[in-house]
Short mmCIF file of C-alpha atoms and ligand atoms in Angstrom, two decimals:
data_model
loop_
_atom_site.label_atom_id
_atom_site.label_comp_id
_atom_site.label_asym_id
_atom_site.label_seq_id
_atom_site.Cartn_x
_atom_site.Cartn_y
_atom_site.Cartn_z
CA UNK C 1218 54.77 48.95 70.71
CA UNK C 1219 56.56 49.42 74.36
CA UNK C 1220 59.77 46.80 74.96
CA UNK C 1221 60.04 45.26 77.91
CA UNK C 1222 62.22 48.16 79.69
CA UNK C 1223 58.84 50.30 79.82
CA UNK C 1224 57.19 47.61 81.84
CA UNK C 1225 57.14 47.87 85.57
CA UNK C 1226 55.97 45.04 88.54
CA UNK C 1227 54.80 47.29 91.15
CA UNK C 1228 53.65 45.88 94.16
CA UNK C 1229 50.20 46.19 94.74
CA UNK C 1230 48.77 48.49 97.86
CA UNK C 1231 45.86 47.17 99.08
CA UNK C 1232 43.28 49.89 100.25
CA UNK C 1233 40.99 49.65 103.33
CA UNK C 1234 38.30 50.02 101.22
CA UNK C 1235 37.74 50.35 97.32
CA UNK C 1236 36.36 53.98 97.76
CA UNK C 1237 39.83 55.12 99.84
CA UNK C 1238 41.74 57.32 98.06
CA UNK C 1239 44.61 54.84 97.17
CA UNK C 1240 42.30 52.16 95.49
CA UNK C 1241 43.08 52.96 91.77
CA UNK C 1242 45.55 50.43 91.08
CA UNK C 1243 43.29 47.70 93.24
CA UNK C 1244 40.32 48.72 90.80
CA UNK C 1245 43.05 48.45 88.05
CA UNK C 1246 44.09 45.23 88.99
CA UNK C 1247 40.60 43.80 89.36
CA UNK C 1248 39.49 45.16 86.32
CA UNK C 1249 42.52 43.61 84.13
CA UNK C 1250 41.78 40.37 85.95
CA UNK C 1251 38.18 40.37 84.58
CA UNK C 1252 39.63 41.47 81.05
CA UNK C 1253 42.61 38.23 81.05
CA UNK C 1254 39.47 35.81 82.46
CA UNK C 1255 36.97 37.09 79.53
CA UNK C 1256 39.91 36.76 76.97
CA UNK C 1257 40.79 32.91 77.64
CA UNK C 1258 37.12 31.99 78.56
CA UNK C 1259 35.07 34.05 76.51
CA UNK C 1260 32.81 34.94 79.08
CA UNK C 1261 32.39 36.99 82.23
CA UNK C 1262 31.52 33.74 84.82
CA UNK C 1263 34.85 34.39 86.55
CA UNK C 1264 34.67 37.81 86.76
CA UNK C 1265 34.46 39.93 90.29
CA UNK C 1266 33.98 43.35 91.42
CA UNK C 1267 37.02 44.92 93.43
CA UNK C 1268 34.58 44.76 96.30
CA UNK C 1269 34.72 41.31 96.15
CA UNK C 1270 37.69 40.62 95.56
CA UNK C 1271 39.19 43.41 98.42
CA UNK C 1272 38.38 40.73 101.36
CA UNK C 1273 40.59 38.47 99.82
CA UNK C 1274 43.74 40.14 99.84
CA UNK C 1275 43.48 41.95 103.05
CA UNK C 1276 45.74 40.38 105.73
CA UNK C 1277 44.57 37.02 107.04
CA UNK C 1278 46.69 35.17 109.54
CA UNK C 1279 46.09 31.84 107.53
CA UNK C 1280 48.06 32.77 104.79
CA UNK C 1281 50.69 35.32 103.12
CA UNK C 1282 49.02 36.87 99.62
CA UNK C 1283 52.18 38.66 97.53
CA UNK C 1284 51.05 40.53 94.91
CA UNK C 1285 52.10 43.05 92.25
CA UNK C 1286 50.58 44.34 89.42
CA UNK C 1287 51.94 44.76 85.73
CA UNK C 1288 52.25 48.08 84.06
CA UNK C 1289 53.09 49.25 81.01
CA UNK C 1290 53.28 52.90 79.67
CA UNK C 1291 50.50 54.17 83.12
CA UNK C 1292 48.14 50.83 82.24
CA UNK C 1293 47.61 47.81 84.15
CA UNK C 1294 47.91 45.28 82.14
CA UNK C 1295 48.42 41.91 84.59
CA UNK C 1296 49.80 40.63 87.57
CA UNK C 1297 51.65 38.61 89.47
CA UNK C 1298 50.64 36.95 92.59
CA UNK C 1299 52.18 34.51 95.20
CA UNK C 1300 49.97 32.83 97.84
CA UNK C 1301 51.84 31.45 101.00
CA UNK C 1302 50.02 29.23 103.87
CA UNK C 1303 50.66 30.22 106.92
CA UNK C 1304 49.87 26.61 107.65
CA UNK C 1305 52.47 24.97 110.36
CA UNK C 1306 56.30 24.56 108.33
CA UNK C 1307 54.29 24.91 104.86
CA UNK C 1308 56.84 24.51 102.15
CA UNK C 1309 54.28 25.38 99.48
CA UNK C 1310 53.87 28.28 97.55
CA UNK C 1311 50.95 29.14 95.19
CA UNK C 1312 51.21 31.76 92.41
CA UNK C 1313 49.89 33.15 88.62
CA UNK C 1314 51.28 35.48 86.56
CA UNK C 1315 48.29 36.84 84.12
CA UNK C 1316 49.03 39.36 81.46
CA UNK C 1317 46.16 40.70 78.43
CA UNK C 1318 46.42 38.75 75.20
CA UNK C 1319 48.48 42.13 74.04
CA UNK C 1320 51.02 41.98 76.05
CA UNK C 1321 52.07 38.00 75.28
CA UNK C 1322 54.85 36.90 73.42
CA UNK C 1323 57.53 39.68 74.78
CA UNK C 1324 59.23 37.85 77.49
CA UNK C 1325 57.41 39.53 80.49
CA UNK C 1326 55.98 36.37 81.56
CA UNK C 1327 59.68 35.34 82.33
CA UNK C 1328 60.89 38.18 83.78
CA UNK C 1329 57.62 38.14 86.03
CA UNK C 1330 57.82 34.76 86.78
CA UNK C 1331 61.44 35.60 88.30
CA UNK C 1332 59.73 37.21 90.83
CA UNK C 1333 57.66 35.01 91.74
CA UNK C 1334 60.75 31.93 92.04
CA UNK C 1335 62.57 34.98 94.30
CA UNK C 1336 59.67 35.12 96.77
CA UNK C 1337 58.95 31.44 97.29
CA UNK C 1338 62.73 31.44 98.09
CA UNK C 1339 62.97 34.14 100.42
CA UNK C 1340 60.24 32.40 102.41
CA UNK C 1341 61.76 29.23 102.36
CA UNK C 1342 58.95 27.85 100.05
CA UNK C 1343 60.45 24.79 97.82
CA UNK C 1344 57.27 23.40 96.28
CA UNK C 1345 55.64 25.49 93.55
CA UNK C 1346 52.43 24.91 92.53
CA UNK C 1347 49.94 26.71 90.21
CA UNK C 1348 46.79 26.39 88.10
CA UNK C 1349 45.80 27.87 84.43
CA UNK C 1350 42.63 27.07 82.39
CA UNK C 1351 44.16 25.82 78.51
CA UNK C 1352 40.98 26.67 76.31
CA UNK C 1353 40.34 24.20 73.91
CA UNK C 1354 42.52 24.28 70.79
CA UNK C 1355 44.31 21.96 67.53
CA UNK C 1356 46.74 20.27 67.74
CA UNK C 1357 49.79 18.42 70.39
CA UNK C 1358 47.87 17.57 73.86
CA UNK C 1359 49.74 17.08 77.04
CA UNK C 1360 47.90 13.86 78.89
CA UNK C 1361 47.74 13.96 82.54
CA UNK C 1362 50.01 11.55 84.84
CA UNK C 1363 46.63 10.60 86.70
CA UNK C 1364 45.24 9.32 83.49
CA UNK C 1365 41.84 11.52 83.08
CA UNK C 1366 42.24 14.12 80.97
CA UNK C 1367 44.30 16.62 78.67
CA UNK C 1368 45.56 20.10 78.05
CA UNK C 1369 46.43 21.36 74.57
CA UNK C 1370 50.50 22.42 74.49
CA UNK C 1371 49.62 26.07 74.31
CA UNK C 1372 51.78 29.01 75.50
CA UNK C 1373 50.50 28.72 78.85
CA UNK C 1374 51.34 25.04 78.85
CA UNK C 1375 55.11 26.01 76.80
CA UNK C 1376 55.84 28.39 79.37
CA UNK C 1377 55.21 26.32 82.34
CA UNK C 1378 57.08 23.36 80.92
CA UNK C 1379 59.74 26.23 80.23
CA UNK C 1380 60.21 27.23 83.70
CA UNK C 1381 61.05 23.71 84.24
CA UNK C 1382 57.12 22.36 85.63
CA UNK C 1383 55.45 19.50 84.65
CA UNK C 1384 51.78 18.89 84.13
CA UNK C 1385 50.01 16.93 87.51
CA UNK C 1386 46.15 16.75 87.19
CA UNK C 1387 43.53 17.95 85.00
CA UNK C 1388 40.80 19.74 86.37
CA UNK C 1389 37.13 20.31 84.63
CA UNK C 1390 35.04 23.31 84.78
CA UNK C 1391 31.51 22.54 84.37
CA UNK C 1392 28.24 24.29 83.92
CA UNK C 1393 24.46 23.66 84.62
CA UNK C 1394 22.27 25.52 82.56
CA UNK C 1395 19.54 26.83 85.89
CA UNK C 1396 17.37 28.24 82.63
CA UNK C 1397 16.62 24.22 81.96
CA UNK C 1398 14.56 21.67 82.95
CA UNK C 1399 14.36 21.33 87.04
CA UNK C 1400 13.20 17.51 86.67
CA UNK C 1401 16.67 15.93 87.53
CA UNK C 1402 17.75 17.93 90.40
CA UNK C 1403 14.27 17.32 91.75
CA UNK C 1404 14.33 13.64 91.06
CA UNK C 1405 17.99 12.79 92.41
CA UNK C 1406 16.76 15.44 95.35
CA UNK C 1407 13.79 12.95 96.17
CA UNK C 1408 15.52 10.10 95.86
CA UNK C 1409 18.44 10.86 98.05
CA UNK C 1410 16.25 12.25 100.69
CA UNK C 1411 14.80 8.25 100.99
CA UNK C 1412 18.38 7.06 100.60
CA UNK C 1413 19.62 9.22 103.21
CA UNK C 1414 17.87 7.79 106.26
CA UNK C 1415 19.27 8.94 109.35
CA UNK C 1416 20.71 12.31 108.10
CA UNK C 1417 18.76 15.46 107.39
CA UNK C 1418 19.37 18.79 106.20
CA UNK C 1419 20.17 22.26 107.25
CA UNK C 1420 20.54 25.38 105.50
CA UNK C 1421 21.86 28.99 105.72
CA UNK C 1422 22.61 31.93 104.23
CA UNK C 1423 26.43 33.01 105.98
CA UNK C 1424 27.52 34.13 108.57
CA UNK C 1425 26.93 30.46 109.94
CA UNK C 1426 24.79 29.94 113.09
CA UNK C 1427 26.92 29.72 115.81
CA UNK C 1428 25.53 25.62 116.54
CA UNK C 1429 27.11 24.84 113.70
CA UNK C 1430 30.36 26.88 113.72
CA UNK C 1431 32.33 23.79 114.89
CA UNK C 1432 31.09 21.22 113.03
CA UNK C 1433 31.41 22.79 109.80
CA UNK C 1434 34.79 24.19 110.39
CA UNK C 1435 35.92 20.91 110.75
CA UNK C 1436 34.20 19.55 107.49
CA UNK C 1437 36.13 22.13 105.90
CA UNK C 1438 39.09 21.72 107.25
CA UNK C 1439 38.78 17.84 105.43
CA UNK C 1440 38.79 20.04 101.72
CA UNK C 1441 42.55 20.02 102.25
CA UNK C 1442 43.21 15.77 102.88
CA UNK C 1443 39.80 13.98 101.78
CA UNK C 1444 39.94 15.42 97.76
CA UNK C 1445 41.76 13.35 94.72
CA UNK C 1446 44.34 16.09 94.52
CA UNK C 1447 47.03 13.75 92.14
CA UNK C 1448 50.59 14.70 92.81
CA UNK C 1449 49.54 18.14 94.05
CA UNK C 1450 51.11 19.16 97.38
CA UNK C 1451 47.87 20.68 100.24
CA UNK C 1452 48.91 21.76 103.69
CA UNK C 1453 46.67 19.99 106.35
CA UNK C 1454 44.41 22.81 107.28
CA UNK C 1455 43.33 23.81 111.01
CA UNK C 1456 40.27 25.05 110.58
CA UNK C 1457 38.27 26.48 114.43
CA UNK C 1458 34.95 28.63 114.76
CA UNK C 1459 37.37 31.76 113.95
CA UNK C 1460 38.71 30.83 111.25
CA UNK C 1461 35.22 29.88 109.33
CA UNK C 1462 34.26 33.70 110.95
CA UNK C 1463 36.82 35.28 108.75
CA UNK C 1464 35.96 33.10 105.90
CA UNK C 1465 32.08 34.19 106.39
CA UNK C 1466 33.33 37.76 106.54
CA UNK C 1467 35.16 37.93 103.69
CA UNK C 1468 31.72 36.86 101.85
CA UNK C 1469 29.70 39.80 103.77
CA UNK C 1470 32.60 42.05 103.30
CA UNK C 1471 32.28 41.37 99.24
CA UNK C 1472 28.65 41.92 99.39
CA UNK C 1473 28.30 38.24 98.04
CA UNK C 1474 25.55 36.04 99.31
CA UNK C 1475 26.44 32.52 100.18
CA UNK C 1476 23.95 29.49 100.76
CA UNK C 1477 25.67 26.22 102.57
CA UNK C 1478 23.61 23.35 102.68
CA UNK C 1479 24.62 20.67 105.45
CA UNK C 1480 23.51 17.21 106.24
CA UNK C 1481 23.66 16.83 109.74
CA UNK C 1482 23.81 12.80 111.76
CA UNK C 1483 20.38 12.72 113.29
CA UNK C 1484 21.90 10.97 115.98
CA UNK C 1485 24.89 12.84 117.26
CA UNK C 1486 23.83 16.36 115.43
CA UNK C 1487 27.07 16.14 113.59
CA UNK C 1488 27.93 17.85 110.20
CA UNK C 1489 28.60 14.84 107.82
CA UNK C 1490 28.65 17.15 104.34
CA UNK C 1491 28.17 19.95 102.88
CA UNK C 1492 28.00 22.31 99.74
CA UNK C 1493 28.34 26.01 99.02
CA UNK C 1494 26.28 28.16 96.59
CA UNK C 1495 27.97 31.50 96.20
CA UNK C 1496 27.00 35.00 93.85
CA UNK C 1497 28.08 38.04 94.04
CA UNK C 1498 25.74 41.49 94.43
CA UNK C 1499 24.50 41.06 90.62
CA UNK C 1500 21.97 37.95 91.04
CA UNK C 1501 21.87 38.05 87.10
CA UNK C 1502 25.59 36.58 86.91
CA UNK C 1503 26.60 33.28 86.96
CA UNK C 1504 26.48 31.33 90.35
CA UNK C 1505 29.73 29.64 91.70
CA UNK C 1506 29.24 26.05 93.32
CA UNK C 1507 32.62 26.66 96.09
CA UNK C 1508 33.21 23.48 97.97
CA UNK C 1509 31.24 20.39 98.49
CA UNK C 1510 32.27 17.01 100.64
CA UNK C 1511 31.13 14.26 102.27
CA UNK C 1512 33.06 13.24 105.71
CA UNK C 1513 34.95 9.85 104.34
CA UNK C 1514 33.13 7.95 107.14
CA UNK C 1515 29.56 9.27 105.95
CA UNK C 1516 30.05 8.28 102.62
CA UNK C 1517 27.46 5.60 100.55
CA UNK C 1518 24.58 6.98 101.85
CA UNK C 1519 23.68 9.72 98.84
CA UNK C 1520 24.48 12.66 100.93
CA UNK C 1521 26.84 14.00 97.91
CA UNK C 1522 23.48 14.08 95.73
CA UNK C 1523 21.17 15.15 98.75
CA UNK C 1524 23.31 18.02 99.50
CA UNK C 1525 23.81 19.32 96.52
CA UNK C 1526 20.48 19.34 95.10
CA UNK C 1527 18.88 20.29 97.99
CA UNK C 1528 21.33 23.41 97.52
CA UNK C 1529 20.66 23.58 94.04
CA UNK C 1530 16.50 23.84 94.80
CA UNK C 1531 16.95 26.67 97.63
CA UNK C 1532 18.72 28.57 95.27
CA UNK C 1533 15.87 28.84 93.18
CA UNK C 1534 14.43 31.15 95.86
CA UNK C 1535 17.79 33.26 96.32
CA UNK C 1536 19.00 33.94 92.71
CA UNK C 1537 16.20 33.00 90.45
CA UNK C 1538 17.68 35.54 87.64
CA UNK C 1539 21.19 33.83 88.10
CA UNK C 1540 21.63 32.16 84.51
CA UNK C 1541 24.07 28.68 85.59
CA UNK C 1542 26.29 27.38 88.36
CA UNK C 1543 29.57 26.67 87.44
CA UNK C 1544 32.27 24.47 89.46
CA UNK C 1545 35.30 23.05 89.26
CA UNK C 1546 36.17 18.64 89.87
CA UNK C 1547 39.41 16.75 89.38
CA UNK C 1548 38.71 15.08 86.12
CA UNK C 1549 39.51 11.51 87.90
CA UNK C 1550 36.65 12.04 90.71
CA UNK C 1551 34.21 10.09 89.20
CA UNK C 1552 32.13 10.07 92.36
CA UNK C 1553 31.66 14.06 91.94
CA UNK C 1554 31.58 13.97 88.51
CA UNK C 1555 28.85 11.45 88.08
CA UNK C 1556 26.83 13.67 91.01
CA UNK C 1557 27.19 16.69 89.03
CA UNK C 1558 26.70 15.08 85.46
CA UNK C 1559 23.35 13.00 86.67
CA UNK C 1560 21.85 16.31 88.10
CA UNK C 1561 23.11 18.44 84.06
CA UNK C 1562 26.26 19.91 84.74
CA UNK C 1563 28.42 19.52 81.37
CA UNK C 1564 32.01 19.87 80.69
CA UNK C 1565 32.69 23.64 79.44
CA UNK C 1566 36.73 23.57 80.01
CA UNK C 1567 40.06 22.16 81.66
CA UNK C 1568 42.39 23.81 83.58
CA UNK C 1569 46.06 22.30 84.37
CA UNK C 1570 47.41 22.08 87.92
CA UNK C 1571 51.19 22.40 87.33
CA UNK C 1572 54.56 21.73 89.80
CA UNK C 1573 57.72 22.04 90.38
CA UNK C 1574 60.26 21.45 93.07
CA UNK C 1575 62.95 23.73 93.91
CA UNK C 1576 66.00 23.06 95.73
C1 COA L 3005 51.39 32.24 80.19
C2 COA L 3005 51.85 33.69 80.19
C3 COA L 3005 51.99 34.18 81.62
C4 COA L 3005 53.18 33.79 79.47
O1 COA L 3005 53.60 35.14 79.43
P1 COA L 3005 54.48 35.69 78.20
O2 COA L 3005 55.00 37.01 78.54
O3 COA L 3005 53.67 35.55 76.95
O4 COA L 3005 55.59 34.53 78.28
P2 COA L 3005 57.12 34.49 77.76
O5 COA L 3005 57.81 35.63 78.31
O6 COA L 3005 57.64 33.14 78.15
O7 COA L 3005 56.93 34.54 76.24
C5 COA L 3005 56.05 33.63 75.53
C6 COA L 3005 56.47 33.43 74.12
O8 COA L 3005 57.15 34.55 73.63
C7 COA L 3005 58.50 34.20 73.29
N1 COA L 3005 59.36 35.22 73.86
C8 COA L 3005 60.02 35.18 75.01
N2 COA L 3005 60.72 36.30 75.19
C9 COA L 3005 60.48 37.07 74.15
C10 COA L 3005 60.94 38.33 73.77
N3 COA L 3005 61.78 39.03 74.53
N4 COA L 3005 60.47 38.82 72.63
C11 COA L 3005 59.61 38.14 71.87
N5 COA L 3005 59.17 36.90 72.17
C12 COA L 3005 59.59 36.39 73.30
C13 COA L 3005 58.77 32.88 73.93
O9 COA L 3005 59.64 32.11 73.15
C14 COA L 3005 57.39 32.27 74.02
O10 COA L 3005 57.01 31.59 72.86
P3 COA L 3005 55.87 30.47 72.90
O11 COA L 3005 54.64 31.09 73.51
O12 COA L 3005 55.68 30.12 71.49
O13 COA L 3005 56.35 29.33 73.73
C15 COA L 3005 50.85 34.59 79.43
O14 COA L 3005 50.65 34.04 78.15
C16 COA L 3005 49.51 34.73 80.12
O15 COA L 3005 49.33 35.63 80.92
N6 COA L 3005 48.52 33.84 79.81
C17 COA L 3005 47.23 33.92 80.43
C18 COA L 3005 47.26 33.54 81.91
C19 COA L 3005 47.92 32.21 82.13
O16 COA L 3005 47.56 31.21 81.54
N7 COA L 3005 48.89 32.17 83.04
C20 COA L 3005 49.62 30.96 83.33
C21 COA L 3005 50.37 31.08 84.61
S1 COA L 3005 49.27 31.33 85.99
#
């Protein structure tokens, strides 16, 4: 067994493209990544290919990605990353540090997570802020401060309350099984098609049409104040047509196909919601449900349920091999969560959003 002197954080070259020449430890890195995700899931719903993954860490001007990976003895075995938005005087900093189940328990979380309490200084970053899912398990639970929801007090949870950060929200993973019955996403689709008087829907696969590029950049810039996000800190996002182009891009650039569904105001042809449907190359994988929202204004009129079943129904046509959608709610946003549990999705984890201040 290696000690922690044989362990090196290198920082991680990104490559122009996963078939240049200096790709290995990007490939590396995406591949331990998959291997971490399998180990505390126990499935491959989170994984992605280093093509998809590449668009996301080349530069962007919205935000600073740090990132290094973890070797030991030639091997990648984790890594370290530290996400800063580029967002006006952001003092928020976003990070992980992910190592394989066989490399736990040595103290290389700590001496990672120095690294990653170095760089949020050196960029003036004072609010720290990260996310881990805690598999179910026995025994002493840590309860959220928002009241909904749990974690178990495993070592993920020991060795954030270690590095002195305390538990904010509690945030559910859930699944809908697309191999099921169709009846409820067909009923709540009909019914919030009557409700919804005065709205109707668009569709597309991205890159968005360019009629809608403003109005749907600025229903996504509302992802970052309209959501229950506890005591979590969220930059106010600027989001123009060029920004939601790069976004797009980096979906085309990953090969991934993404369906947004929209209801538009019949009356002023203005985007009022939306929801995304994303996969990845391999239509057989699991299908990830990205972000949904109705514009605070627009809200009581069923648009949550229109949009996402009428979503849910196109995708029947787009990925009809894919085998369930998975997404991710704040366990207190019983408005989503009673959308998503009326149309099947059930509860198949909980991740804890964690933070600490630093001076
Ligand atoms: C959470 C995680 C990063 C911690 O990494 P780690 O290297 O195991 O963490 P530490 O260095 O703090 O060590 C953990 C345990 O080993 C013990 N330990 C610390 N230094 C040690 C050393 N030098 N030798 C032996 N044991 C040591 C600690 O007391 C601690 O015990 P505990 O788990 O019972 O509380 C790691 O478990 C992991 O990657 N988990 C999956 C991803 C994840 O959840 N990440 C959370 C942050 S995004």
């Amino acid at each position: 067994m290696s000690t922690l002197t044989t362990v090196e954080f290198r920082p991680l070259t990104i490559p122009a493209s996963v078939d240049a020449d200096d790709a290995a430890d990007f490939i590396g890195m995406t591949l331990a990544r998959n291997e971490i995700y399998r180990e505390i899931a126990g499935d491959d719903d989170d994984a992605m290919t280093p093509e998809q993954l590449l668009p996301h860490y080349q530069s962007n001007p919205d935000e600073i990605r740090l990132i290094w990976v973890v070797v030991d003895a030639g091997r990648i075995v984790g890594r370290i990353g530290v996400d800063l938005p580029l967002e006006g005087e952001s003092k928020n900093a976003y990070w992980i540090v992910e190592l394989l189940r066989s490399h736990h328990g040595r103290g290389i979380g700590t001496a990672a997570y120095a690294l990653v309490e170095d760089a949020a200084r050196a960029h003036g970053r004072t609010v720290l802020q990260s996310w881990a899912e805690h598999p179910d398990a026995p025994g002493t639970r840590l309860e959220a401060p928002t009241g909904f929801g749990s974690v178990p007090e495993d070592r993920a949870a020991r060795f954030y309350a270690r590095h002195g950060y305390t538990l904010e929200q509690v945030e559910r993973k859930s699944a809908l099984d697309l191999t099921a019955s169709r009846d409820a996403v067909d009923r709540i689709l009909d019914s919030a098609t009557a409700a919804a008087a005065g709205y109707h829907v668009v569709q597309w696969v991205a890159p968005t049409p360019d009629e809608y590029l403003e109005g749907y950049a600025w229903a996504k810039s509302r992802m970052s104040t309209d959501v229950p996000t506890a005591a979590m800190e969220f930059d106010e996002e600027t989001w123009d047509a060029e920004r939601l182009k790069r976004h797009d891009q980096r979906y085309l650039d990953g090969g991934q196909t993404a369906l947004v569904t929209v209801a538009v105001e019949d009356a002023t042809g203005t985007v009022v919601a939306f929801n995304e449907l994303v996969i990845g190359r391999d239509l057989t994988a699991a299908t990830h449900q990205e972000d949904t929202l109705v514009l605070k204004e627009h809200r009581g009129h069923r648009l949550g349920q229109l949009v996402k079943t009428a979503g849910l129904a196109r995708w029947r046509s787009i990925a009809p091999d894919s085998p369930r959608v998975i997404t991710y709610n704040a366990e207190e946003n019983r408005p989503m969560l009673d959308i998503n549990e009326a149309i099947g999705f059930v509860p198949v984890s909980y991740s804890g959003a964690w933070k600490k201040t630093i001076d």
